[in-house]
CSV table of C-alpha atoms and ligand atoms in Angstrom, one decimal:
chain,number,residue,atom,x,y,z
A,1,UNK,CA,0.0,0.0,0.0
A,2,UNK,CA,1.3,3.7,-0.8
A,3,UNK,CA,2.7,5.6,1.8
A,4,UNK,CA,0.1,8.2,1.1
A,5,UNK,CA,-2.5,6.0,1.8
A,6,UNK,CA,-1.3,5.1,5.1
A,7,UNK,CA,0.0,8.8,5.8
A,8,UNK,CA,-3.4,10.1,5.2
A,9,UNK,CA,-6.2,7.8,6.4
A,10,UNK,CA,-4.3,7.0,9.2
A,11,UNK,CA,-3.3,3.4,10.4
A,12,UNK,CA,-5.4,3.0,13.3
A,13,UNK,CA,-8.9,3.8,10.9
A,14,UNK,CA,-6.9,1.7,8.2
A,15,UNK,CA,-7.1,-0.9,10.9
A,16,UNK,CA,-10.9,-0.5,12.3
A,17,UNK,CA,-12.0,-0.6,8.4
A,18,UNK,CA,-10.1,-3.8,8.1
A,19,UNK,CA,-11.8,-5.3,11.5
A,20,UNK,CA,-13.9,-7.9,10.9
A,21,UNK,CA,-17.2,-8.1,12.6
A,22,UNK,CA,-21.0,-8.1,12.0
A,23,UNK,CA,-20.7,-4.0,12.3
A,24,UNK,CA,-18.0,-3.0,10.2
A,25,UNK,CA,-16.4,0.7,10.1
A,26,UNK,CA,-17.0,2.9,7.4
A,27,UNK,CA,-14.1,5.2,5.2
A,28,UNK,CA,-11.9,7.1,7.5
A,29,UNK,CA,-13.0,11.1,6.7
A,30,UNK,CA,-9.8,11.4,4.9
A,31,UNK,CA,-11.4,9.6,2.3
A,32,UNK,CA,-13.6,12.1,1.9
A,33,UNK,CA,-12.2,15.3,2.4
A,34,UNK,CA,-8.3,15.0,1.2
A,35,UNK,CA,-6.7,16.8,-2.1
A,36,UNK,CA,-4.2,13.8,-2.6
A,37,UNK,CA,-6.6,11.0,-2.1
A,38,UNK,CA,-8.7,12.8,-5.0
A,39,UNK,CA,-5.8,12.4,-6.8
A,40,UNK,CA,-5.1,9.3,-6.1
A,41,UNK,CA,-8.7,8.7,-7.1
A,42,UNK,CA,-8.4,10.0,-10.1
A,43,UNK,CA,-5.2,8.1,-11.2
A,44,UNK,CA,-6.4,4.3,-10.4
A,45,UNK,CA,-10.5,4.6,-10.2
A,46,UNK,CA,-11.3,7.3,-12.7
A,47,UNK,CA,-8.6,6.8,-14.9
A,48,UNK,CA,-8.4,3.4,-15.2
A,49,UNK,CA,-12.1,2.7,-15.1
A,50,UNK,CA,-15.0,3.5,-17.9
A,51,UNK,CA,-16.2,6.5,-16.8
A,52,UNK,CA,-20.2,7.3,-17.2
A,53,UNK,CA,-19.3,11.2,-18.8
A,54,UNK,CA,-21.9,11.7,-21.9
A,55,UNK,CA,-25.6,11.9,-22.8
A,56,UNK,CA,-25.5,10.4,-26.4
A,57,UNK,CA,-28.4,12.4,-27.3
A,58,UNK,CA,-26.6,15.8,-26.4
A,59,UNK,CA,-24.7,14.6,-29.9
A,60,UNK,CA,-27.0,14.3,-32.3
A,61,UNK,CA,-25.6,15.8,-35.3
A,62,UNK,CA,-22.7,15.4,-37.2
A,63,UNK,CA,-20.1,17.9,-35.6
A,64,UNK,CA,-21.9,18.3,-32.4
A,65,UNK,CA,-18.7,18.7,-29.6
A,66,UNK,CA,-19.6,18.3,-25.6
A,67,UNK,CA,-16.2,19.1,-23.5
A,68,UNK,CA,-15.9,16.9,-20.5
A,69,UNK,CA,-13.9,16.1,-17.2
A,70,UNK,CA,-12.5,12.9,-17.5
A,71,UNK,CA,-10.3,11.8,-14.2
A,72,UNK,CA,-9.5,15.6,-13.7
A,73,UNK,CA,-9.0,16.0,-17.1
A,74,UNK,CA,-10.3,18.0,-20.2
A,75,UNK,CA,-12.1,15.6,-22.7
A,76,UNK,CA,-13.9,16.2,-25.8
A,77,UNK,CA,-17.0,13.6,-26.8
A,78,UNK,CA,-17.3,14.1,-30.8
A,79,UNK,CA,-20.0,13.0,-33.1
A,80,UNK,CA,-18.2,13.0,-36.3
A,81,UNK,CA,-19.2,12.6,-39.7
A,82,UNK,CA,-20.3,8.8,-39.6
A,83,UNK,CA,-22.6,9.5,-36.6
A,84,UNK,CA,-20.0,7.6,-34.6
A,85,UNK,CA,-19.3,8.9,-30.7
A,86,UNK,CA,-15.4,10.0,-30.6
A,87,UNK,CA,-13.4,11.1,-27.5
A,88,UNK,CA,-10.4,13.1,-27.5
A,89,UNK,CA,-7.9,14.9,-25.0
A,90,UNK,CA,-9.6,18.7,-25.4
A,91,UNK,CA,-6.0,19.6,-25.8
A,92,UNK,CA,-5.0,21.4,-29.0
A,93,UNK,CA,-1.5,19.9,-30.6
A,94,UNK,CA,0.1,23.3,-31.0
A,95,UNK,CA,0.2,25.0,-27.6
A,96,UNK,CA,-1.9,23.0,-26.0
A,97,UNK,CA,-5.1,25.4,-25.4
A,98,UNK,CA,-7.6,23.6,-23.8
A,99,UNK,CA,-9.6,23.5,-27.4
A,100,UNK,CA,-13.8,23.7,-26.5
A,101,UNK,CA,-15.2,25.4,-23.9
A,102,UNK,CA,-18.9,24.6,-24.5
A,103,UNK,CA,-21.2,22.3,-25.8
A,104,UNK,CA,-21.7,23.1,-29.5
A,105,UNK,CA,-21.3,22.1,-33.2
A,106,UNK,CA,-18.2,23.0,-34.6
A,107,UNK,CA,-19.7,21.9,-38.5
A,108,UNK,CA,-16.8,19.7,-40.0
A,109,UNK,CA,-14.1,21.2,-37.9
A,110,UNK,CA,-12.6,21.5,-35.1
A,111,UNK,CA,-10.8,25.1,-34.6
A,112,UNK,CA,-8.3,26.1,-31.9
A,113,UNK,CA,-9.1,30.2,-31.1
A,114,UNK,CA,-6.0,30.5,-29.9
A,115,UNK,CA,-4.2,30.0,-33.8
A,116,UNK,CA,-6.6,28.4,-35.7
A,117,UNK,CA,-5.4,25.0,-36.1
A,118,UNK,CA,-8.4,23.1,-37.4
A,119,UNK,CA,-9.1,19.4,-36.8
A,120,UNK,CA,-11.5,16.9,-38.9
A,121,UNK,CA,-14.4,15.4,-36.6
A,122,UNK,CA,-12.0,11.7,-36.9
A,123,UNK,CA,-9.2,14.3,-35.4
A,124,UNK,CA,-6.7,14.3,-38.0
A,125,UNK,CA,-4.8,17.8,-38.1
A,126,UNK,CA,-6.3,19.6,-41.2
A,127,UNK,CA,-4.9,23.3,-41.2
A,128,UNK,CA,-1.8,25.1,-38.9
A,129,UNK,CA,-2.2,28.1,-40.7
A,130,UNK,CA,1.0,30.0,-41.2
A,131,UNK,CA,2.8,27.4,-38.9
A,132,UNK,CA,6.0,27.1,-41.5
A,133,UNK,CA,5.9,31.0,-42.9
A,134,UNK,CA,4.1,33.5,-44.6
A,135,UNK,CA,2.1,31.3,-46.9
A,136,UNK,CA,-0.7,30.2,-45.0
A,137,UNK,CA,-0.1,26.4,-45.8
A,138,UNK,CA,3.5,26.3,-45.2
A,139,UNK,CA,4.5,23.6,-42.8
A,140,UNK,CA,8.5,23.6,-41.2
A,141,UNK,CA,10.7,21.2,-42.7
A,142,UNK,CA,10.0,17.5,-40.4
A,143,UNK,CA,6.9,18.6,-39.1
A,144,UNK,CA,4.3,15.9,-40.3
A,145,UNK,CA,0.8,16.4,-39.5
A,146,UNK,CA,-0.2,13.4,-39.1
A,147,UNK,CA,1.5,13.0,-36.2
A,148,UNK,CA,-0.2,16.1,-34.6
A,149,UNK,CA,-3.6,14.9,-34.8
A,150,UNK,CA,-6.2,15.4,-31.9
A,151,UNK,CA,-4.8,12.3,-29.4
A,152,UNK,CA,-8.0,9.8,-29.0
A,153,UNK,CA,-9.2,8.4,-26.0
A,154,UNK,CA,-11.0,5.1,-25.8
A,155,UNK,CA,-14.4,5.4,-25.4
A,156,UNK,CA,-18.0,3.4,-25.8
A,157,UNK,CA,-21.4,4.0,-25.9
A,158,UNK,CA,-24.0,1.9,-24.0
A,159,UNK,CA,-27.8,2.9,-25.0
A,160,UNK,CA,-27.9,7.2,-24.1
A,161,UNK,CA,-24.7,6.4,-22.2
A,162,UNK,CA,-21.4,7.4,-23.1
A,163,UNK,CA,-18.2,6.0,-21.1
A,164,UNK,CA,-14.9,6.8,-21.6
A,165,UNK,CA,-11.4,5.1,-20.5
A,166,UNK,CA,-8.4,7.1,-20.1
A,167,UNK,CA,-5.3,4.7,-19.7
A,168,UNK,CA,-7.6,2.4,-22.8
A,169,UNK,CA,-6.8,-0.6,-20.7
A,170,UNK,CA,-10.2,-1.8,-18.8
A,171,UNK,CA,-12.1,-4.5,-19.8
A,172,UNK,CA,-14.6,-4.4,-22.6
A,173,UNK,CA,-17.9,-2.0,-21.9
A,174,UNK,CA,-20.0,-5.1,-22.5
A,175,UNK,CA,-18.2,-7.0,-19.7
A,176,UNK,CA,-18.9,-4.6,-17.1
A,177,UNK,CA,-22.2,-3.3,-17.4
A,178,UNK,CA,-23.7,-7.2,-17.7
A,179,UNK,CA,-24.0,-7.5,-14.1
A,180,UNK,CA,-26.4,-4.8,-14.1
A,181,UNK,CA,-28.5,-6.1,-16.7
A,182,UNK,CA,-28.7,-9.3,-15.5
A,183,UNK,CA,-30.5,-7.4,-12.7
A,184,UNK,CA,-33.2,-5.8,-14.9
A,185,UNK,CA,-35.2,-8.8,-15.1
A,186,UNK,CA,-35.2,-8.8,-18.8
A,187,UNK,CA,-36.2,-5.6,-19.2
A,188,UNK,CA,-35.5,-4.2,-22.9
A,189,UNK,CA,-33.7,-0.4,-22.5
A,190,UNK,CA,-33.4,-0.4,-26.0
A,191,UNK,CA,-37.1,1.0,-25.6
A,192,UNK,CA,-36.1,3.8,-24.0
A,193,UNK,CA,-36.6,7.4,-25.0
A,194,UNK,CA,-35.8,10.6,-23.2
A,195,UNK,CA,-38.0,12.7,-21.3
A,196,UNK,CA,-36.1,15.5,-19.8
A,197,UNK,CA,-32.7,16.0,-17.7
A,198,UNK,CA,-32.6,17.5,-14.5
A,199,UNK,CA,-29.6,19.8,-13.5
A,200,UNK,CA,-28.8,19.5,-10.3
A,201,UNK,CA,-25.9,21.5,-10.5
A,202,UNK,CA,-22.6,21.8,-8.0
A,203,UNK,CA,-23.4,19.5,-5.1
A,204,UNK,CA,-21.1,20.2,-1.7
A,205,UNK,CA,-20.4,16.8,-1.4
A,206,UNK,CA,-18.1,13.8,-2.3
A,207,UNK,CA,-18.7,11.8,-5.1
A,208,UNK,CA,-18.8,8.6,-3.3
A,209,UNK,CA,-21.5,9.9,-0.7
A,210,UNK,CA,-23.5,10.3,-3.7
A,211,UNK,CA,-22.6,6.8,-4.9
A,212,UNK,CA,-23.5,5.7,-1.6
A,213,UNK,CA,-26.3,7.2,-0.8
A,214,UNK,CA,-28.0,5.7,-4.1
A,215,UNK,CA,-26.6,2.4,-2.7
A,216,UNK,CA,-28.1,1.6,0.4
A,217,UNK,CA,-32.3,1.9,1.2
A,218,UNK,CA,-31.7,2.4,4.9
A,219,UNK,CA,-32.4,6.4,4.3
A,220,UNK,CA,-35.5,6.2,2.0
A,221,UNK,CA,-38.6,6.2,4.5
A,222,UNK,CA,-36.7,8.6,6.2
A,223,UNK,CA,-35.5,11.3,4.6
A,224,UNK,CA,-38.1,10.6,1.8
A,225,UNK,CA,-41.2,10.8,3.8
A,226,UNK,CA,-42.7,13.3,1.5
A,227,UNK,CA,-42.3,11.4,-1.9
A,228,UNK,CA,-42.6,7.8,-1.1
A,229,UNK,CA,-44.5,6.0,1.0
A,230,UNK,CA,-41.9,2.6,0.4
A,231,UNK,CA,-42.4,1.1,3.7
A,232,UNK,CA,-38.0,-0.1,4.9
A,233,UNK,CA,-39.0,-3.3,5.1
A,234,UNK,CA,-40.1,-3.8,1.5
A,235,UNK,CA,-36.6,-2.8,0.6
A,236,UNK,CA,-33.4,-5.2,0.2
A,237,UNK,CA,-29.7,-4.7,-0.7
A,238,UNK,CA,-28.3,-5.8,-4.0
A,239,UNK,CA,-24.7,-7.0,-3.0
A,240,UNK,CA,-23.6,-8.3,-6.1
A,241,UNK,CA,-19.8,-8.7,-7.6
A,242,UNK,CA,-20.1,-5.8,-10.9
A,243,UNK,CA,-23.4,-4.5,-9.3
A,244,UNK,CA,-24.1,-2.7,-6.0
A,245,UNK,CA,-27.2,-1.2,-5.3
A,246,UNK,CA,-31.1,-1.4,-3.9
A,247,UNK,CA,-34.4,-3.2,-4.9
A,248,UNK,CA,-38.0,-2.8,-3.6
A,249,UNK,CA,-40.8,-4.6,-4.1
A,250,UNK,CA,-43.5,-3.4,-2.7
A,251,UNK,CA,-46.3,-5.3,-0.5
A,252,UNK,CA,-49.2,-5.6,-2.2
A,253,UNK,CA,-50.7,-3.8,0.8
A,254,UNK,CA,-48.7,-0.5,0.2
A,255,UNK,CA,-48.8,-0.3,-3.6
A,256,UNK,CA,-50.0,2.5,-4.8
A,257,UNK,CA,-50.3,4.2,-8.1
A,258,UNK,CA,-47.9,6.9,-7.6
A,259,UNK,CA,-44.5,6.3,-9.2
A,260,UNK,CA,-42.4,6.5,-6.5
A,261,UNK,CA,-44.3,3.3,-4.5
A,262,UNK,CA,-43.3,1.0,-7.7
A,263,UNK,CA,-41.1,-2.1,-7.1
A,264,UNK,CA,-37.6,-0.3,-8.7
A,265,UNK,CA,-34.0,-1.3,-8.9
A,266,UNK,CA,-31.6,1.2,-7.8
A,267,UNK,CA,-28.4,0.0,-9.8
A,268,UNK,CA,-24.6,1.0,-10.0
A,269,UNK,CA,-21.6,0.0,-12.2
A,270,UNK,CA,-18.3,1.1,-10.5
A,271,UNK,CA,-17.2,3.7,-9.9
A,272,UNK,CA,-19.8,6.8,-11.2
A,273,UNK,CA,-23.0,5.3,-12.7
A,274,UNK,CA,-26.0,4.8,-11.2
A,275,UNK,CA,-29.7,3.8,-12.7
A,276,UNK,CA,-32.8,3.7,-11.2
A,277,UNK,CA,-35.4,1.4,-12.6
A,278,UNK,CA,-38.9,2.2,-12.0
A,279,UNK,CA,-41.2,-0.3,-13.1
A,280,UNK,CA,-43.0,-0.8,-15.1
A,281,UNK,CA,-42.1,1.9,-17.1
A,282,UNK,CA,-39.5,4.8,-15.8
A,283,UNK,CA,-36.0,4.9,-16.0
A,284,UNK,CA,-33.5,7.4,-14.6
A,285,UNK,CA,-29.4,7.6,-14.8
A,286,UNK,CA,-27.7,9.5,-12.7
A,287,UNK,CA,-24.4,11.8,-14.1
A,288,UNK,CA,-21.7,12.5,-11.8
A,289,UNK,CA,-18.7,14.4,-12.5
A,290,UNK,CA,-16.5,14.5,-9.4
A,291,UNK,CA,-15.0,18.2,-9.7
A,292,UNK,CA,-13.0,18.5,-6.3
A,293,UNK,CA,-13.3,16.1,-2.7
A,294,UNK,CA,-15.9,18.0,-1.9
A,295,UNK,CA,-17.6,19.1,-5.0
A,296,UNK,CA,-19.6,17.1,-7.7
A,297,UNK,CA,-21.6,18.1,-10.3
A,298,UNK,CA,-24.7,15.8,-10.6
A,299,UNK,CA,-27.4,15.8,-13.6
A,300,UNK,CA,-30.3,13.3,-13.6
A,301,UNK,CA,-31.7,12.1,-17.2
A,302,UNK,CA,-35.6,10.9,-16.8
A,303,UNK,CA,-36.2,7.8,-20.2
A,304,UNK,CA,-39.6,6.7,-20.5
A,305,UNK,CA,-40.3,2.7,-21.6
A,306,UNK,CA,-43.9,3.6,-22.7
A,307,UNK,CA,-44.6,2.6,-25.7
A,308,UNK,CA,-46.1,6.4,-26.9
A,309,UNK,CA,-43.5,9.6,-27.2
A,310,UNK,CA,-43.2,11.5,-23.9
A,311,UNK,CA,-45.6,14.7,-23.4
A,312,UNK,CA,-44.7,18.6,-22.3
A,313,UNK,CA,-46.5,17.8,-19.0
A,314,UNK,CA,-45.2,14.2,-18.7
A,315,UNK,CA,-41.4,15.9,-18.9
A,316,UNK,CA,-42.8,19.1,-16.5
A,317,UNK,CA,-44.0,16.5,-13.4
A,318,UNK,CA,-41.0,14.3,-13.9
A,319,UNK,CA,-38.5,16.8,-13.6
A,320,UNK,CA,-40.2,18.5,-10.6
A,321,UNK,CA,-40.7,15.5,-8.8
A,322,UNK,CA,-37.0,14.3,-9.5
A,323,UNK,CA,-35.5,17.9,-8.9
A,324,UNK,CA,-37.3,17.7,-5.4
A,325,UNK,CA,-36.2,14.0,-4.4
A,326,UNK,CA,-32.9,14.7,-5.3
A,327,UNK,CA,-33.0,18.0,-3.2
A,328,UNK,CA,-33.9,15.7,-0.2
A,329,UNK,CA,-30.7,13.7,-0.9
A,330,UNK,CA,-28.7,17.0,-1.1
A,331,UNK,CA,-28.9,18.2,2.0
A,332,UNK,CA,-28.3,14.9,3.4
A,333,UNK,CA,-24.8,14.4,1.1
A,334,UNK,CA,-23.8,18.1,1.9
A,335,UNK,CA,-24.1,16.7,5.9
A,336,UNK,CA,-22.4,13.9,5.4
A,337,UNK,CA,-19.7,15.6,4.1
A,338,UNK,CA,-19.6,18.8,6.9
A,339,UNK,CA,-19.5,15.9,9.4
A,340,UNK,CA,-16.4,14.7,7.8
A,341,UNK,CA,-14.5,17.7,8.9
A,342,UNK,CA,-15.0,16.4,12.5
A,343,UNK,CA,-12.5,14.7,14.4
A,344,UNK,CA,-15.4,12.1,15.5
A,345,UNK,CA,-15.7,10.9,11.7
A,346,UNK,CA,-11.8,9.7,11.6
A,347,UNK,CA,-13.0,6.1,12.1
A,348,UNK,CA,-15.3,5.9,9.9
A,349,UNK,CA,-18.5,5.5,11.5
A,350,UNK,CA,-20.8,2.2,11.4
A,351,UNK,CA,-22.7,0.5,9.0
A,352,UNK,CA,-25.6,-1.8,9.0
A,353,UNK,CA,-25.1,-5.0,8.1
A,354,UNK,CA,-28.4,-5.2,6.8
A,355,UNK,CA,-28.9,-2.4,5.0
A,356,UNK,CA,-25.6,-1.0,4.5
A,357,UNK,CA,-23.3,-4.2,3.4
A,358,UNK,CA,-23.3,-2.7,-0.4
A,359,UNK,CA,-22.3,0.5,0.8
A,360,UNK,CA,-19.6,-1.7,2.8
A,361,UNK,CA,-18.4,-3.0,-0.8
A,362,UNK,CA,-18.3,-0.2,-2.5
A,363,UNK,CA,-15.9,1.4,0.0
A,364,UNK,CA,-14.2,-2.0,-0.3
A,365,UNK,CA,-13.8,-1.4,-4.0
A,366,UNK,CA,-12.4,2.2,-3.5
A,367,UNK,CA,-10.0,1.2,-1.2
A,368,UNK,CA,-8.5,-1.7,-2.9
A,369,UNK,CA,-8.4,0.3,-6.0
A,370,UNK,CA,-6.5,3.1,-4.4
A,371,UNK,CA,-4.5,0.2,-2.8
B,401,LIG,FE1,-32.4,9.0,-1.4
């Protein structure tokens, strides 16, 4: 284990994570509130796993460019001129100016403001202007543009969901999202169709207390008194190797009509996506960009499985309803994370070992990682 590791969460909360015991011990607050173990983080989770980063849908057109963070770092999701998804380090090859800003379509190039080198949606360099002299295509003597194109990142879309891999060495896309549809029972998401995205904005919190708040159903009669009426006990943990999450299903005696008392799945693939299934018809995925330890940007995209196109009202009650449950879990995640800066959350906390062993293997899976 790295020195920082040990340096930062400390060896005796290293230790009482490590106890074994029906009641373990949660993250040590480092975990939670350091700038290196962000890093850290970012080098062997984010980096080296597919990222959830992209709506596919915000691409729709040929030359359509959505600049994202990626492990820290600036990446560009491209749809190019086949319709095909591309990623690229949003790094132009000259001086390397962080190239787009914005979401936008560029048409059939890419154009740094800085000089106006101009890239083809595959990335090849197509024009340094002026880089060799006063003609505008002159190029120095041994500088070949090929070998100054846009550098590519490996990246794969899944339905609306667009994941990227920095270091290009994880395994195949396919491989790690099957856990979670083997969870679906057999539900088709290629029926799918958008119904509106909720912008939650800058959330005060850690990225994995958002992870793990989605994970475990011990808060959701609680904290969601308001907008469910999912009685605890009709909840259960999914604890499953590729797939941590929640399920309910409701007792026949407590369902009710309302959307929010319907047997659902809440589902994650390590480390930063999360889907909640609804059924018999709602689907909702949950984007989370981790900008800082203790800031994360969060969006929530609503998908219909109804057979009929979403209406304007369908889209207005979804993303009110969703805007004010995730509100609820907020506040909560902003807590959790003020409570962090007290000396009392050094070891960790508890879990339950009923409704808090996925949560349990989730910070199992950060910590090996960053191990
Ligand atoms: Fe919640």
């Amino acid at each position: 284990m790295s020195l920082t590791l040990h340096s930062i969460l400390g060896d005796e909360a290293l230790a009482a994570f490590d106890a074994p015991g029906a009641v373990a011990r949660g993250l040590p607050a480092a975990a939670y509130t350091s700038e290196a173990i962000f890093a850290l983080e970012n080098e062997r989770i984010f980096a080296e796993s597919w990222v959830f980063t992209g709506l596919a849908h915000e691409l729709a057109r040929p030359g359509d460019v959505v600049p994202v963070t990626v492990a820290g770092k600036p990446v560009l999701l491209v749809r190019d001129a086949d319709g095909e998804v591309r990623a690229f380090h949003n790094v132009c090859r000259h001086r390397c100016l962080k190239l787009v800003e914005d979401p936008c379509n560029v048409g059939p190039t890419i154009q740094c403001p800085y000089h106006s080198w101009t890239y083809k949606l595959d990335g090849a360099l197509h024009l340094a202007p002026y880089f060799g002299g006063h003609d505008p295509r002159a190029l120095p003597d041994g500088f070949d543009p090929a070998q100054h194109g846009l550098v590519p990142v490996r990246v794969a879309t899944w339905h609306d969901w667009i994941f990227v891999n920095l270091t290009g060495d994880a395994q195949p896309l396919e491989e790690v999202v099957a856990p979670l549809l083997g969870q679906l029972d057999g539900l088709d998401l290629g029926r799918m169709q958008h119904v509106v995205t909720v912008d939650l904005g800058e959330i005060a919190a850690n990225w994995k207390l958002l992870m793990e708040n989605f994970i475990e159903p011990y808060h959701v009669p609680f904290v969601h008194a308001a907008t469910t009426e999912q009685p605890l006990t009709d909840h259960y943990t999914l604890n499953e190797p590729g797939c941590l999450g929640c399920a309910v299903d409701v007792s026949s005696t407590a369902k009710q009509d309302d959307t929010l008392s319907a047997d659902s799945r809440y589902l994650t693939i390590f480390p930063n996506f999360s889907l909640g299934l609804y059924f018999p018809d709602q689907v909702g995925v949950h984007l989370d960009v981790p900008l800082a330890p203790d800031r994360t940007l969060q969006r929530r995209a609503v998908y219909s499985l109804k057979p009929e196109p979403p209406s304007a009202e369908e889209a207005e009650q979804l993303a009110t309803l969703w805007h004010d449950v995730h509100v609820e879990d907020q506040v909560i995640c902003e807590r959790l994370q003020q409570g962090r800066e007290s000396a009392v959350a050094d070891d960790g906390g508890v879990l339950s070992p009923v409704w808090e062993d996925s949560v349990r293997s989730f910070q199992e899976l950060v910590l090996s990682h960053l191990r």
